Short mmCIF file of C-alpha atoms in Angstrom, two decimals:
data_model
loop_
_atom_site.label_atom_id
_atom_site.label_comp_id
_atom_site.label_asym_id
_atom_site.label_seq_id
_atom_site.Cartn_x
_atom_site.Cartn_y
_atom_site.Cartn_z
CA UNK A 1 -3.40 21.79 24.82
CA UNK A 2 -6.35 19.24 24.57
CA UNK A 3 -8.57 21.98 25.98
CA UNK A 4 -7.63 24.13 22.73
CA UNK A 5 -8.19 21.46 20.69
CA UNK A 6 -11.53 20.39 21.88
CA UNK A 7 -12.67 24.26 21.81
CA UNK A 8 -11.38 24.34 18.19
CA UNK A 9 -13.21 20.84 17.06
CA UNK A 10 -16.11 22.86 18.56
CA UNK A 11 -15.78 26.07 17.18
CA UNK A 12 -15.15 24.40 13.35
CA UNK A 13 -18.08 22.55 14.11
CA UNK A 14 -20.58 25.10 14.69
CA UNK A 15 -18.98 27.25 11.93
CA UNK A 16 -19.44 24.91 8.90
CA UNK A 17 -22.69 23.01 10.39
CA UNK A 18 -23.89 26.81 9.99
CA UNK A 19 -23.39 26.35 5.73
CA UNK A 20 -26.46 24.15 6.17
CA UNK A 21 -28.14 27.77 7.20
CA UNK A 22 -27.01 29.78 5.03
CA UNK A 23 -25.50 27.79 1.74
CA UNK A 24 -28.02 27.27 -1.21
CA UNK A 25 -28.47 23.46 -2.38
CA UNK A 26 -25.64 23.13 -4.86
CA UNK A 27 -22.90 24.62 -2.41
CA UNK A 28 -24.27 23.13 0.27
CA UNK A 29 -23.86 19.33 -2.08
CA UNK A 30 -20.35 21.08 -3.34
CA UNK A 31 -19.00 21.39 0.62
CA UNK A 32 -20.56 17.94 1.57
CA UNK A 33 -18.31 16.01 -1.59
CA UNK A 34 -15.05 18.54 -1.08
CA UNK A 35 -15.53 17.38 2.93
CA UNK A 36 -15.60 14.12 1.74
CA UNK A 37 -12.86 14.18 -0.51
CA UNK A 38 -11.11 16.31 2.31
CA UNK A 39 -11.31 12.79 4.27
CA UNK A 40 -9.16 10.61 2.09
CA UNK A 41 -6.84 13.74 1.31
CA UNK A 42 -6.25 13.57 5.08
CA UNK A 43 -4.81 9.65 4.97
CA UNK A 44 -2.44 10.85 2.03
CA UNK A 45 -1.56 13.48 4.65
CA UNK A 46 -1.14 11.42 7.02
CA UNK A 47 1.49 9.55 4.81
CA UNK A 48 3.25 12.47 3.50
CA UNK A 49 4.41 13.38 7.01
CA UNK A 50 6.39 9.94 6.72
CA UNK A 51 7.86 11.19 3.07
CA UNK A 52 5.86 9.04 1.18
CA UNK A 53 2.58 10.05 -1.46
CA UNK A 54 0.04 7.45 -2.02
CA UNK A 55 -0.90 7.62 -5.72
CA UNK A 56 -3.55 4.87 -5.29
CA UNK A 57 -6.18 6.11 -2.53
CA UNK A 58 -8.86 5.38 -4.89
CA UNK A 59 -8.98 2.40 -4.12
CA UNK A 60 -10.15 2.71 -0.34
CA UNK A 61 -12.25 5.58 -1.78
CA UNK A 62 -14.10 3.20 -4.38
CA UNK A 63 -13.76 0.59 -1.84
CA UNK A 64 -15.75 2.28 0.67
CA UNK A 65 -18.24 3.69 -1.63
CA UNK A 66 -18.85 0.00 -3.51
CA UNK A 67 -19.36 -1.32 0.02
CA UNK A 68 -22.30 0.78 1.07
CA UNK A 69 -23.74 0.29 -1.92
CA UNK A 70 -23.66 -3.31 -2.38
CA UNK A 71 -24.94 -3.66 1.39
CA UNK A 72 -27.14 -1.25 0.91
CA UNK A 73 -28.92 -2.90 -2.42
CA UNK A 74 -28.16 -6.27 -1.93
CA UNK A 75 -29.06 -6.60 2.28
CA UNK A 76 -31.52 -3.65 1.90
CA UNK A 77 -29.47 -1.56 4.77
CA UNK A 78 -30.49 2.39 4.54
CA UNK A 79 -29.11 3.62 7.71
CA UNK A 80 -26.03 6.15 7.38
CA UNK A 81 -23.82 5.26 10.49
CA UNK A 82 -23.78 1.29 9.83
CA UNK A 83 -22.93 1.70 6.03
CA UNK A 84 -20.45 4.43 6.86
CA UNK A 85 -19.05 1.36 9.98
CA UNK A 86 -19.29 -1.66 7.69
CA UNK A 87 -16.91 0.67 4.84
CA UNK A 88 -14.92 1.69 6.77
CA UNK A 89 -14.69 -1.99 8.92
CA UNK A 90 -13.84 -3.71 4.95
CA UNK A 91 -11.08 -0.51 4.42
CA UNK A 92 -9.22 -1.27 7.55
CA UNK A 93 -9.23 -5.21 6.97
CA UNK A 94 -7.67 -4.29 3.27
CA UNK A 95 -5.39 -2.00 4.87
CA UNK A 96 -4.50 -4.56 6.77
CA UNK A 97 -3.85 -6.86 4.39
CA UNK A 98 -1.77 -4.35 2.43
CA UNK A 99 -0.37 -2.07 5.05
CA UNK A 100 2.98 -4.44 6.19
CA UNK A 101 3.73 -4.97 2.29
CA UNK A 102 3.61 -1.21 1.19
CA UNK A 103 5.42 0.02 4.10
CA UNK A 104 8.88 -2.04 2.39
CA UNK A 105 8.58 0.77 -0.27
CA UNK A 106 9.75 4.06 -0.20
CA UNK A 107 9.50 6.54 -3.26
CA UNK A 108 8.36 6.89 -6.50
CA UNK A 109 8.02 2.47 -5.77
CA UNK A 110 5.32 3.19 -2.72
CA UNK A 111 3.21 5.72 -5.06
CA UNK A 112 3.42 3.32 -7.95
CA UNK A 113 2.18 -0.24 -6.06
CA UNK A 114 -0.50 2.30 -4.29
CA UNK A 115 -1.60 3.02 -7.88
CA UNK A 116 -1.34 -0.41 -9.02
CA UNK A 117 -3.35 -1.71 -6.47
CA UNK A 118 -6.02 0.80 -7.29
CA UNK A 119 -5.98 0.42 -10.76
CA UNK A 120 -6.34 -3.42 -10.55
CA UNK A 121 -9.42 -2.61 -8.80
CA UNK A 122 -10.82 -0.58 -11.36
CA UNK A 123 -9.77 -2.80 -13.79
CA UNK A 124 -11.83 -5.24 -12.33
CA UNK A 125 -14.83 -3.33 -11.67
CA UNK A 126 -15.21 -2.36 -15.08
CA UNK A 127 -15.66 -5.74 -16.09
CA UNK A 128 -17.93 -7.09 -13.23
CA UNK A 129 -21.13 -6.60 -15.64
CA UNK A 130 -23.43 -8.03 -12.98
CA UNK A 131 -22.56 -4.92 -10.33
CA UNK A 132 -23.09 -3.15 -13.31
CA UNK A 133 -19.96 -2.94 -15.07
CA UNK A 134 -18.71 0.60 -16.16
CA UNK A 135 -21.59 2.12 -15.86
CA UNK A 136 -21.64 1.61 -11.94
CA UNK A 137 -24.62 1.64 -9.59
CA UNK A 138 -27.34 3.21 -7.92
CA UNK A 139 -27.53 3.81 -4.24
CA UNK A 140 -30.49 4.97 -2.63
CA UNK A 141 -31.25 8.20 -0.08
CA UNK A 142 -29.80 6.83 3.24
CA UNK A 143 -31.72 7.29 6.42
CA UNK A 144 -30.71 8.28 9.67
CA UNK A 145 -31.34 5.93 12.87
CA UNK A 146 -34.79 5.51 11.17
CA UNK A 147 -35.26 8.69 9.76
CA UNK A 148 -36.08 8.71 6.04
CA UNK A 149 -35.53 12.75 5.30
CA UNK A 150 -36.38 14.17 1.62
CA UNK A 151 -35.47 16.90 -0.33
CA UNK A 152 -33.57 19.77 1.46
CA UNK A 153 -33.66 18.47 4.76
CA UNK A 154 -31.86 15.12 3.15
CA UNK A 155 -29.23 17.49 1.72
CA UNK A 156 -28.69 19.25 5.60
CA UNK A 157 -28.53 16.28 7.46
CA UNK A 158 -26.00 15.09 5.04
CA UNK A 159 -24.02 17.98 5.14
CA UNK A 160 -24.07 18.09 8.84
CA UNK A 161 -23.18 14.37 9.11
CA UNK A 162 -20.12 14.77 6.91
CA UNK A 163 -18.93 17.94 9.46
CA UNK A 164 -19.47 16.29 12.25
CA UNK A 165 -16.97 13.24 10.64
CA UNK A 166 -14.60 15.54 9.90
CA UNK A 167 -14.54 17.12 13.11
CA UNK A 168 -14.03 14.27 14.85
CA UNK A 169 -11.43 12.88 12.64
CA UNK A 170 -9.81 16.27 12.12
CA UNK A 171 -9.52 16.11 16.00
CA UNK A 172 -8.20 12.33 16.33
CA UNK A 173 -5.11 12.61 13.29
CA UNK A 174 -4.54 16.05 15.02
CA UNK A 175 -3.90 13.95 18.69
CA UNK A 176 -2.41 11.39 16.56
CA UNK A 177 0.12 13.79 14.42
CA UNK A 178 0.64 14.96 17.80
CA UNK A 179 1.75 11.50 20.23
CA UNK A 180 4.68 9.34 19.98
CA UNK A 181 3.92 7.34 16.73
CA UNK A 182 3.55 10.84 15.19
CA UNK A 183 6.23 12.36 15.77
CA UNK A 184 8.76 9.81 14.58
CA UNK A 185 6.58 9.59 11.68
CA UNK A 186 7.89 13.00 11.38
CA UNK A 187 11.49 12.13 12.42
CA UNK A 188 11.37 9.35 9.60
CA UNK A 189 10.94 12.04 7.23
CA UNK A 190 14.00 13.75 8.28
CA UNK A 191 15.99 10.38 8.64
CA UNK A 192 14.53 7.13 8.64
CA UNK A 193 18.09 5.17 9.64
CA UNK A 194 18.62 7.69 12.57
CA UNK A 195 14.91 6.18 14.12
CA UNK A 196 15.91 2.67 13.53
CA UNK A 197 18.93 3.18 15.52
CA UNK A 198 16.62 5.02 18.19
CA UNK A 199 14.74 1.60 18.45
CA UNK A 200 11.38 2.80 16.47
CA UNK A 201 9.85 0.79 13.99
CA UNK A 202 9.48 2.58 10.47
CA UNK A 203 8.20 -0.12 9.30
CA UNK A 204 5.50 -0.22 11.83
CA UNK A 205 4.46 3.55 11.70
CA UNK A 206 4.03 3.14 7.83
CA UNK A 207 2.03 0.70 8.29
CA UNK A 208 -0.53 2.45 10.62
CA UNK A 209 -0.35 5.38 8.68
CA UNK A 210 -1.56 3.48 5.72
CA UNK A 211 -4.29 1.96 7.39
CA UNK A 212 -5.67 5.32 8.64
CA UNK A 213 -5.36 6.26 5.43
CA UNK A 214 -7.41 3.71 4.47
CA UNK A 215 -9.84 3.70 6.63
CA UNK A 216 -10.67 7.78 5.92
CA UNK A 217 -10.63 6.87 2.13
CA UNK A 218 -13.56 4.57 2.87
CA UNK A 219 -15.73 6.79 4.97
CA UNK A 220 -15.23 9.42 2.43
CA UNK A 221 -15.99 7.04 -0.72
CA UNK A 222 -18.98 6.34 1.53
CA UNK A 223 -19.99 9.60 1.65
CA UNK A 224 -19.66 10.47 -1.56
CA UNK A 225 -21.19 7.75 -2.92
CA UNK A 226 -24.28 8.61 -0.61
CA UNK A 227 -24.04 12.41 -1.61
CA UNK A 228 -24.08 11.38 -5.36
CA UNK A 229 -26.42 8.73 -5.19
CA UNK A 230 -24.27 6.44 -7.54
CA UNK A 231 -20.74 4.97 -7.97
CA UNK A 232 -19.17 3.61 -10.93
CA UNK A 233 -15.23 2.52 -11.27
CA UNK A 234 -13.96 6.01 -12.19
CA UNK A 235 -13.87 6.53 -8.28
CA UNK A 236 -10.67 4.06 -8.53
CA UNK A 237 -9.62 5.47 -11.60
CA UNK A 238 -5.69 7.50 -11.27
CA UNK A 239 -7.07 10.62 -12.47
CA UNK A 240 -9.45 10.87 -9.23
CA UNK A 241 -6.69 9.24 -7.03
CA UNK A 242 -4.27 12.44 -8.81
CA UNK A 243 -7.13 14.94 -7.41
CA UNK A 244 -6.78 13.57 -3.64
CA UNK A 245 -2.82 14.27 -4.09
CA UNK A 246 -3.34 17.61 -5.98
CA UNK A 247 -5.33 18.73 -2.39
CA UNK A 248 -2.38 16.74 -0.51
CA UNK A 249 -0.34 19.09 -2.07
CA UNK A 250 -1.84 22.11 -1.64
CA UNK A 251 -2.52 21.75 2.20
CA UNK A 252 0.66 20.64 2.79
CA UNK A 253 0.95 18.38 6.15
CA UNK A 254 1.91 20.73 8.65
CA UNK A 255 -1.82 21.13 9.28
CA UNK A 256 -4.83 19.43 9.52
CA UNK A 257 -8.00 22.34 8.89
CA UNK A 258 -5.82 23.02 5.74
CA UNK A 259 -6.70 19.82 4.05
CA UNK A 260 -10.01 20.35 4.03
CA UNK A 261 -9.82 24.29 3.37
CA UNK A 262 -7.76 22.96 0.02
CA UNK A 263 -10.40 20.38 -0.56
CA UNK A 264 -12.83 23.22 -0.73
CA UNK A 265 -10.76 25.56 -2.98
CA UNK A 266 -10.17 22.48 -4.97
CA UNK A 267 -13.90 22.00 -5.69
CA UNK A 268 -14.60 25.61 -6.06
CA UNK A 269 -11.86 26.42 -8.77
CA UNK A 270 -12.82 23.61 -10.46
CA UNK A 271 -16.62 24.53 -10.37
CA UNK A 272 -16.00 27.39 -11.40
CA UNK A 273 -13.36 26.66 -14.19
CA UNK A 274 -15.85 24.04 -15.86
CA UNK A 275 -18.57 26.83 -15.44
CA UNK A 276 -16.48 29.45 -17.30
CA UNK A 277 -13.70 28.06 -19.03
CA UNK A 278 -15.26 24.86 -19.97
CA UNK A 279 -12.36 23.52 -22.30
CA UNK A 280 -9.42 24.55 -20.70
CA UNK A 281 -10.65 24.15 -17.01
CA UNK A 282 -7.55 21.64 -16.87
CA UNK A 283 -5.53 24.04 -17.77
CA UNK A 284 -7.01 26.41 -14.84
CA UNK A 285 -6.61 24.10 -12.31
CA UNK A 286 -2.77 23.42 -13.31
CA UNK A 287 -1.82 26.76 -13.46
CA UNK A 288 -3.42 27.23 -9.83
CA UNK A 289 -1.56 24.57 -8.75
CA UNK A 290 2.06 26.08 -10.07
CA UNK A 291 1.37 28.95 -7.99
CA UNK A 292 0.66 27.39 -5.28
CA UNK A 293 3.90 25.31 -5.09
CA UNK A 294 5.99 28.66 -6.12
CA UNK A 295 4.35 30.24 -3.46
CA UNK A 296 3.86 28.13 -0.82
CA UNK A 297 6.19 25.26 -0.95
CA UNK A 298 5.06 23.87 2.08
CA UNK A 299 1.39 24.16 1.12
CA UNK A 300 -1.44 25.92 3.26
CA UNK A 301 -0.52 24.74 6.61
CA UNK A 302 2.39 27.00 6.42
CA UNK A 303 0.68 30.06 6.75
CA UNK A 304 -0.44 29.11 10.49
CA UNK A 305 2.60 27.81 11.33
CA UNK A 306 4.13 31.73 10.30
CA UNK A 307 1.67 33.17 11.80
CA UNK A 308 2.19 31.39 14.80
CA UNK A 309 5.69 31.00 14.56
CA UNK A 310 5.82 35.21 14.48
CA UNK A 311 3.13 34.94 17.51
CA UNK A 312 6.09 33.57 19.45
#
């Protein structure tokens, strides 16, 4: 079983770090932000095996992303792997600090204190003038271990640092969806009194959950933030935490490669829509979604688990 999954991390590797071959700039920059996003969509994923949607991951996202930059202006820190550390370091204490209190909630009450506590933080943002206020920041091209690349060779070794992230944490939630702590996450779904009486901790397992949760939102605000070159408060805003549960949705959590694959759809249709159907792209995207759900139900992920359900 690990031996699969350590061939697959390696296969999915090689596959997407060969887009930085063969994609052109701008799908190469669209993969490296739908990876990203693909990142926090995992915590929410993460969470929804439990049978509960955070509304509010914008706020690790922004988190992260505010982090680097701040660090990166302020301390004059360019290197890729210690912003992407010292984010994602700053998520996990505030998932911390948050993780026992959500984990009380259950419901529509867990998605709306998730959303709260990332709308307090854009809130706030917006009217920090001196980190520049709505209209965010700048961040400038990170380097890697000392290397300062330009142009397309910035965008590549972007592109293949964000794969090689979400290989590896493809490959850790899929040996952590996997263990114990997993599977009664899984088991609380179905019926969280029956696990109590077991002797598991629900309250415990929400709790990590969130925190992974948090901690991908920040690497992923990271690397967006680095991708785009700037942040502002919209990346706490609801409407971008609504995007990270729209992909939720569509992968579904019976699998992991399906978060990203809807991350990528995501960014595509809604390329695309803007491109063609400029006013209405909205609409597009809704209406993709609705079939979706009619569909698949269970999102994605339930298309392997068919196929190898009639493998069997």
């Amino acid at each position: 079983m690990r031996y699969n999954l350590i061939l697959a991390a390696v296969v999915a590797f090689v596959v997407l770090a060969a887009g930085s071959v063969v994609l052109p700039d701008w799908a190469m920059f669209l993969f490296a932000m739908a990876l990203a996003k693909g990142l926090v969509c995992l915590g929410i994923v993460g969470m929804m095996r439990g049978g509960v949607v955070s509304f509010g991951q914008g706020l690790y996202y922004c988190l992260g992303a505010y982090t680097a930059t701040l660090v990166a202006n302020n301390f004059g820190v360019s290197d890729i792997f210690l912003l992407t550390l010292l984010s994602a370091a700053v998520c996990l204490l505030v998932g911390m600090a948050f993780g026992p209190l959500l984990s009380n909630y259950r419901g529509i009450f867990f998605a709306m204190l998730s959303l709260a506590l990332s709308m307090v933080l854009y809130g706030s943002l917006s009217k920090m003038s001196f980190i520049g206020g709505t209209d965010g920041l700048n961040i400038a091209a990170p380097t890697f271990l000392g290397w300062a690349p330009e142009g397309r060779a910035l965008q590549t070794a972007l592109y293949i640092y964000v794969v090689a992230i979400v290989v590896i944490a493809g490959t850790l939630m899929r040996v952590y969806f996997d263990s114990e702590r997993g599977l009664i996450t899984l088991a609380t779904r179905d019926n969280e009194l029956r696990v109590e009486y077991l002797g598991a901790s629900v309250r415990n397992v929400m709790t990590y959950n969130y925190v992974f949760g948090a901690v991908l939102g920040g690497i992923g605000g990271t690397i967006a933030a680095l991708a785009l070159g700037h942040v502002d408060p919209e990346f706490a805003f609801w409407t971008t935490s609504g995007e990270f549960v729209f992909v939720a949705i569509l992968a579904g959590f019976l699998s992991v490669p399906s978060v990203f694959v809807a991350a990528i759809i995501l960014e595509l249709v809604r390329s695309f829509s803007n491109l063609y159907f400029p006013n209405t792209w909205q609409l597009a995207l809704g209406i993709f979604l609705l079939v979706v759900i009619i569909v698949l139900p269970n999102g994605l992920g339930s298309l392997v688990k068919r196929r190898k359900g009639k493998a069997a």
